[in-house]
Every structure is written in structure tokens, then in C-alpha cells.
Tab-separated table of N, CA, C and O in Angstrom:
chain	number	residue	atom	x	y	z
A	1	MET	N	9.443	76.192	-155.843
A	1	MET	CA	8.032	76.297	-156.075
A	1	MET	C	7.485	75.052	-156.777
A	1	MET	O	6.416	74.563	-156.447
A	2	PHE	N	8.239	74.530	-157.767
A	2	PHE	CA	7.807	73.323	-158.453
A	2	PHE	C	7.765	72.135	-157.495
A	2	PHE	O	6.904	71.262	-157.633
A	3	ASN	N	8.674	72.102	-156.540
A	3	ASN	CA	8.685	71.010	-155.580
A	3	ASN	C	7.435	71.041	-154.703
A	3	ASN	O	6.843	70.005	-154.420
A	4	LEU	N	7.014	72.221	-154.293
A	4	LEU	CA	5.801	72.348	-153.482
A	4	LEU	C	4.579	71.886	-154.265
A	4	LEU	O	3.735	71.148	-153.740
A	5	ILE	N	4.477	72.288	-155.515
A	5	ILE	CA	3.367	71.854	-156.361
A	5	ILE	C	3.397	70.340	-156.529
A	5	ILE	O	2.370	69.668	-156.446
A	6	SER	N	4.576	69.789	-156.738
A	6	SER	CA	4.730	68.348	-156.908
A	6	SER	C	4.333	67.591	-155.646
A	6	SER	O	3.660	66.563	-155.722
A	7	VAL	N	4.732	68.085	-154.499
A	7	VAL	CA	4.375	67.432	-153.235
A	7	VAL	C	2.861	67.493	-153.017
A	7	VAL	O	2.248	66.502	-152.597
A	8	LEU	N	2.252	68.630	-153.306
A	8	LEU	CA	0.804	68.750	-153.131
A	8	LEU	C	0.047	67.802	-154.061
A	8	LEU	O	-0.904	67.134	-153.634
A	9	ILE	N	0.466	67.727	-155.308
A	9	ILE	CA	-0.162	66.798	-156.238
A	9	ILE	C	0.064	65.361	-155.776
A	9	ILE	O	-0.843	64.522	-155.830
A	10	GLY	N	1.266	65.067	-155.294
A	10	GLY	CA	1.574	63.727	-154.793
A	10	GLY	C	0.735	63.355	-153.582
A	10	GLY	O	0.279	62.223	-153.465
A	11	LEU	N	0.509	64.305	-152.694
A	11	LEU	CA	-0.322	64.025	-151.523
A	11	LEU	C	-1.775	63.773	-151.911
A	11	LEU	O	-2.426	62.879	-151.351
A	12	VAL	N	-2.277	64.536	-152.876
A	12	VAL	CA	-3.638	64.298	-153.359
A	12	VAL	C	-3.735	62.914	-153.989
A	12	VAL	O	-4.679	62.157	-153.715
A	13	ALA	N	-2.771	62.558	-154.811
A	13	ALA	CA	-2.768	61.240	-155.445
A	13	ALA	C	-2.628	60.132	-154.404
A	13	ALA	O	-3.250	59.076	-154.522
A	14	LEU	N	-1.837	60.367	-153.361
A	14	LEU	CA	-1.661	59.371	-152.311
A	14	LEU	C	-2.950	59.148	-151.534
A	14	LEU	O	-3.332	58.004	-151.262
A	15	VAL	N	-3.650	60.209	-151.193
A	15	VAL	CA	-4.918	60.071	-150.471
A	15	VAL	C	-5.939	59.347	-151.346
A	15	VAL	O	-6.653	58.449	-150.873
A	16	LEU	N	-6.004	59.706	-152.623
A	16	LEU	CA	-6.911	59.005	-153.530
A	16	LEU	C	-6.506	57.544	-153.677
A	16	LEU	O	-7.357	56.658	-153.783
A	17	GLY	N	-5.201	57.291	-153.680
A	17	GLY	CA	-4.714	55.918	-153.764
A	17	GLY	C	-5.072	55.096	-152.538
A	17	GLY	O	-5.368	53.910	-152.646
A	18	LEU	N	-5.048	55.712	-151.375
A	18	LEU	CA	-5.451	54.999	-150.172
A	18	LEU	C	-6.935	54.654	-150.209
A	18	LEU	O	-7.340	53.575	-149.765
A	19	LEU	N	-7.735	55.551	-150.749
A	19	LEU	CA	-9.162	55.263	-150.898
A	19	LEU	C	-9.402	54.162	-151.928
A	19	LEU	O	-10.354	53.398	-151.811
A	20	ALA	N	-8.549	54.091	-152.939
A	20	ALA	CA	-8.716	53.091	-153.993
A	20	ALA	C	-8.318	51.689	-153.536
A	20	ALA	O	-8.532	50.725	-154.271
A	21	PHE	N	-7.749	51.554	-152.354
A	21	PHE	CA	-7.447	50.221	-151.828
A	21	PHE	C	-8.703	49.493	-151.363
A	21	PHE	O	-8.677	48.297	-151.129
A	22	ILE	N	-9.809	50.220	-151.235
A	22	ILE	CA	-11.077	49.600	-150.876
A	22	ILE	C	-11.479	48.668	-152.018
A	22	ILE	O	-11.366	49.041	-153.186
A	23	PRO	N	-11.934	47.474	-151.717
A	23	PRO	CA	-12.334	46.555	-152.788
A	23	PRO	C	-13.347	47.196	-153.737
A	23	PRO	O	-14.197	47.982	-153.332
A	24	LEU	N	-13.242	46.857	-154.995
A	24	LEU	CA	-14.067	47.346	-156.097
A	24	LEU	C	-13.766	48.794	-156.493
A	24	LEU	O	-14.462	49.349	-157.332
A	25	LEU	N	-12.768	49.405	-155.905
A	25	LEU	CA	-12.372	50.749	-156.315
A	25	LEU	C	-10.983	50.773	-156.953
A	25	LEU	O	-10.410	51.830	-157.142
A	26	GLY	N	-10.448	49.613	-157.288
A	26	GLY	CA	-9.130	49.534	-157.901
A	26	GLY	C	-9.062	50.210	-159.257
A	26	GLY	O	-8.002	50.633	-159.698
A	27	TRP	N	-10.210	50.341	-159.939
A	27	TRP	CA	-10.250	51.017	-161.230
A	27	TRP	C	-9.822	52.484	-161.106
A	27	TRP	O	-9.428	53.093	-162.103
A	28	ALA	N	-9.897	53.037	-159.915
A	28	ALA	CA	-9.549	54.450	-159.722
A	28	ALA	C	-8.068	54.706	-159.997
A	28	ALA	O	-7.688	55.852	-160.255
A	29	TYR	N	-7.256	53.662	-159.960
A	29	TYR	CA	-5.835	53.864	-160.256
A	29	TYR	C	-5.606	54.277	-161.700
A	29	TYR	O	-4.572	54.853	-162.023
A	30	TRP	N	-6.557	53.996	-162.579
A	30	TRP	CA	-6.441	54.479	-163.951
A	30	TRP	C	-6.513	55.998	-163.991
A	30	TRP	O	-6.047	56.628	-164.940
A	31	LEU	N	-7.090	56.626	-162.987
A	31	LEU	CA	-7.142	58.082	-162.889
A	31	LEU	C	-6.031	58.638	-161.994
A	31	LEU	O	-5.563	59.755	-162.201
A	32	ILE	N	-5.631	57.853	-161.004
A	32	ILE	CA	-4.629	58.313	-160.041
A	32	ILE	C	-3.229	58.333	-160.652
A	32	ILE	O	-2.455	59.265	-160.410
A	33	ILE	N	-2.912	57.352	-161.464
A	33	ILE	CA	-1.575	57.281	-162.063
A	33	ILE	C	-1.297	58.497	-162.954
A	33	ILE	O	-0.224	59.106	-162.837
A	34	PRO	N	-2.216	58.927	-163.827
A	34	PRO	CA	-1.929	60.151	-164.605
A	34	PRO	C	-1.778	61.402	-163.737
A	34	PRO	O	-0.975	62.281	-164.058
A	35	ILE	N	-2.528	61.483	-162.639
A	35	ILE	CA	-2.365	62.619	-161.731
A	35	ILE	C	-0.952	62.612	-161.146
A	35	ILE	O	-0.288	63.646	-161.076
A	36	ALA	N	-0.487	61.430	-160.749
A	36	ALA	CA	0.859	61.319	-160.190
A	36	ALA	C	1.925	61.590	-161.251
A	36	ALA	O	2.996	62.115	-160.927
A	37	ILE	N	1.645	61.273	-162.500
A	37	ILE	CA	2.610	61.565	-163.570
A	37	ILE	C	2.751	63.077	-163.754
A	37	ILE	O	3.861	63.581	-163.967
A	38	VAL	N	1.652	63.803	-163.647
A	38	VAL	CA	1.724	65.268	-163.716
A	38	VAL	C	2.567	65.798	-162.552
A	38	VAL	O	3.416	66.679	-162.734
A	39	GLY	N	2.363	65.251	-161.363
A	39	GLY	CA	3.183	65.642	-160.214
A	39	GLY	C	4.641	65.286	-160.416
A	39	GLY	O	5.538	66.028	-160.000
A	40	LEU	N	4.882	64.154	-161.073
A	40	LEU	CA	6.257	63.738	-161.354
A	40	LEU	C	6.938	64.723	-162.299
A	40	LEU	O	8.117	65.049	-162.117
A	41	VAL	N	6.210	65.235	-163.266
A	41	VAL	CA	6.782	66.221	-164.195
A	41	VAL	C	7.199	67.474	-163.434
A	41	VAL	O	8.293	68.006	-163.647
A	42	PHE	N	6.337	67.944	-162.533
A	42	PHE	CA	6.712	69.102	-161.721
A	42	PHE	C	7.902	68.780	-160.829
A	42	PHE	O	8.753	69.631	-160.583
A	43	GLY	N	7.964	67.554	-160.323
A	43	GLY	CA	9.078	67.155	-159.475
A	43	GLY	C	10.393	67.091	-160.224
A	43	GLY	O	11.449	67.405	-159.680
A	44	VAL	N	10.339	66.686	-161.486
A	44	VAL	CA	11.553	66.633	-162.300
A	44	VAL	C	12.056	68.041	-162.603
A	44	VAL	O	13.264	68.274	-162.679
A	45	LEU	N	11.137	68.987	-162.760
A	45	LEU	CA	11.535	70.360	-163.038
A	45	LEU	C	12.121	71.066	-161.808
A	45	LEU	O	12.760	72.100	-161.946
A	46	SER	N	11.891	70.491	-160.630
A	46	SER	CA	12.382	71.083	-159.391
A	46	SER	C	13.820	70.658	-159.125
A	46	SER	O	14.281	69.626	-159.605
A	47	SER	N	14.500	71.440	-158.318
A	47	SER	CA	15.873	71.078	-157.950
A	47	SER	C	15.904	70.103	-156.773
A	47	SER	O	16.923	69.479	-156.528
A	48	LYS	N	14.792	69.965	-156.066
A	48	LYS	CA	14.720	69.039	-154.939
A	48	LYS	C	14.038	67.751	-155.379
A	48	LYS	O	13.407	67.696	-156.433
A	49	THR	N	14.153	66.707	-154.560
A	49	THR	CA	13.683	65.402	-154.997
A	49	THR	C	12.489	64.856	-154.216
A	49	THR	O	11.992	63.786	-154.551
A	50	ALA	N	12.009	65.564	-153.221
A	50	ALA	CA	10.936	65.025	-152.376
A	50	ALA	C	9.653	64.793	-153.173
A	50	ALA	O	9.030	63.733	-153.074
A	51	GLY	N	9.237	65.760	-153.951
A	51	GLY	CA	8.020	65.616	-154.735
A	51	GLY	C	8.137	64.537	-155.790
A	51	GLY	O	7.209	63.767	-156.022
A	52	ARG	N	9.284	64.485	-156.437
A	52	ARG	CA	9.510	63.461	-157.454
A	52	ARG	C	9.426	62.074	-156.855
A	52	ARG	O	8.761	61.185	-157.392
A	53	ASN	N	10.078	61.872	-155.707
A	53	ASN	CA	10.081	60.561	-155.075
A	53	ASN	C	8.692	60.159	-154.595
A	53	ASN	O	8.298	58.997	-154.727
A	54	LEU	N	7.940	61.100	-154.048
A	54	LEU	CA	6.583	60.810	-153.597
A	54	LEU	C	5.710	60.356	-154.758
A	54	LEU	O	4.985	59.358	-154.656
A	55	ASN	N	5.795	61.051	-155.865
A	55	ASN	CA	4.991	60.684	-157.023
A	55	ASN	C	5.443	59.362	-157.638
A	55	ASN	O	4.611	58.592	-158.109
A	56	LEU	N	6.728	59.084	-157.615
A	56	LEU	CA	7.206	57.794	-158.095
A	56	LEU	C	6.653	56.656	-157.249
A	56	LEU	O	6.267	55.608	-157.778
A	57	ILE	N	6.606	56.845	-155.940
A	57	ILE	CA	6.066	55.817	-155.049
A	57	ILE	C	4.586	55.587	-155.345
A	57	ILE	O	4.131	54.441	-155.421
A	58	VAL	N	3.838	56.657	-155.542
A	58	VAL	CA	2.411	56.523	-155.848
A	58	VAL	C	2.217	55.796	-157.177
A	58	VAL	O	1.350	54.924	-157.303
A	59	ILE	N	3.034	56.114	-158.171
A	59	ILE	CA	2.922	55.458	-159.475
A	59	ILE	C	3.240	53.973	-159.366
A	59	ILE	O	2.512	53.127	-159.904
A	60	VAL	N	4.303	53.627	-158.656
A	60	VAL	CA	4.683	52.220	-158.513
A	60	VAL	C	3.602	51.444	-157.760
A	60	VAL	O	3.224	50.338	-158.170
A	61	ILE	N	3.083	52.010	-156.684
A	61	ILE	CA	2.016	51.343	-155.936
A	61	ILE	C	0.783	51.166	-156.827
A	61	ILE	O	0.143	50.114	-156.815
A	62	GLY	N	0.459	52.180	-157.614
A	62	GLY	CA	-0.687	52.088	-158.510
A	62	GLY	C	-0.523	51.011	-159.560
A	62	GLY	O	-1.452	50.256	-159.845
A	63	ILE	N	0.655	50.918	-160.144
A	63	ILE	CA	0.901	49.896	-161.162
A	63	ILE	C	0.848	48.507	-160.551
A	63	ILE	O	0.277	47.572	-161.140
A	64	ILE	N	1.415	48.342	-159.363
A	64	ILE	CA	1.371	47.040	-158.695
A	64	ILE	C	-0.065	46.660	-158.371
A	64	ILE	O	-0.490	45.528	-158.592
A	65	ARG	N	-0.833	47.612	-157.872
A	65	ARG	CA	-2.238	47.337	-157.528
A	65	ARG	C	-3.047	46.977	-158.772
A	65	ARG	O	-3.872	46.073	-158.748
A	66	LEU	N	-2.817	47.698	-159.860
A	66	LEU	CA	-3.529	47.367	-161.097
A	66	LEU	C	-3.131	45.980	-161.628
A	66	LEU	O	-3.982	45.244	-162.111
A	67	SER	N	-1.868	45.640	-161.528
A	67	SER	CA	-1.440	44.335	-162.028
A	67	SER	C	-1.982	43.203	-161.160
A	67	SER	O	-2.328	42.137	-161.667
A	68	LEU	N	-2.084	43.430	-159.852
A	68	LEU	CA	-2.659	42.397	-158.980
A	68	LEU	C	-4.163	42.217	-159.218
A	68	LEU	O	-4.690	41.116	-159.105
A	69	GLY	N	-4.829	43.303	-159.567
A	69	GLY	CA	-6.261	43.232	-159.817
A	69	GLY	C	-6.625	42.804	-161.231
A	69	GLY	O	-7.791	42.678	-161.550
A	70	GLY	N	-5.630	42.604	-162.091
A	70	GLY	CA	-5.896	42.172	-163.458
A	70	GLY	C	-6.092	43.313	-164.431
A	70	GLY	O	-6.504	43.099	-165.561
A	71	GLY	N	-5.817	44.541	-164.028
A	71	GLY	CA	-6.002	45.691	-164.901
A	71	GLY	C	-4.878	45.889	-165.896
A	71	GLY	O	-5.058	46.507	-166.920
A	72	ILE	N	-3.703	45.356	-165.589
A	72	ILE	CA	-2.540	45.442	-166.467
A	72	ILE	C	-1.964	44.037	-166.585
A	72	ILE	O	-1.836	43.329	-165.607
A	73	PHE	N	-1.607	43.659	-167.780
A	73	PHE	CA	-1.002	42.350	-168.099
A	73	PHE	C	-2.026	41.294	-167.902
A	73	PHE	O	-2.228	40.409	-167.445
């Protein structure tokens, strides 16, 4: 059950992340990364790894996008 919740949260964060690739919307990753962290917590509590991995990918993409846009470092 935790894996399903984690995957659903990860998919929502992924769709929002795809929308945030539009120029001038990179600031949205400041909201998307915490959503993915919540999904990651549910994924860690699960015995399966699909949700955890999906949320990790969203977090890494978000951090890279923020660093390229000057939002981090």
C-alpha cells in the first residue's frame, strides 16, 4: 500500500516537474522537491522499490534543474 501511495505521489511530482521545464517556471522545483521527498518517505516504508526510485529520480532532476538555473549554489 505504501508503494502505491509513493508511486502516485511520484507521478504527480513528475508531471509537475515536466511542466516546470518551461522557461521561467524553474522556481516550481522548490515546491516539487518537497512533494517528492514525502513520496520518498512512503517509498522507504514500503517493501518494494519502484516508488522510492521514481521519487529519487524526480528529486535528482529537480536539484540538477535548480542548480543549472542558479537556484542552488
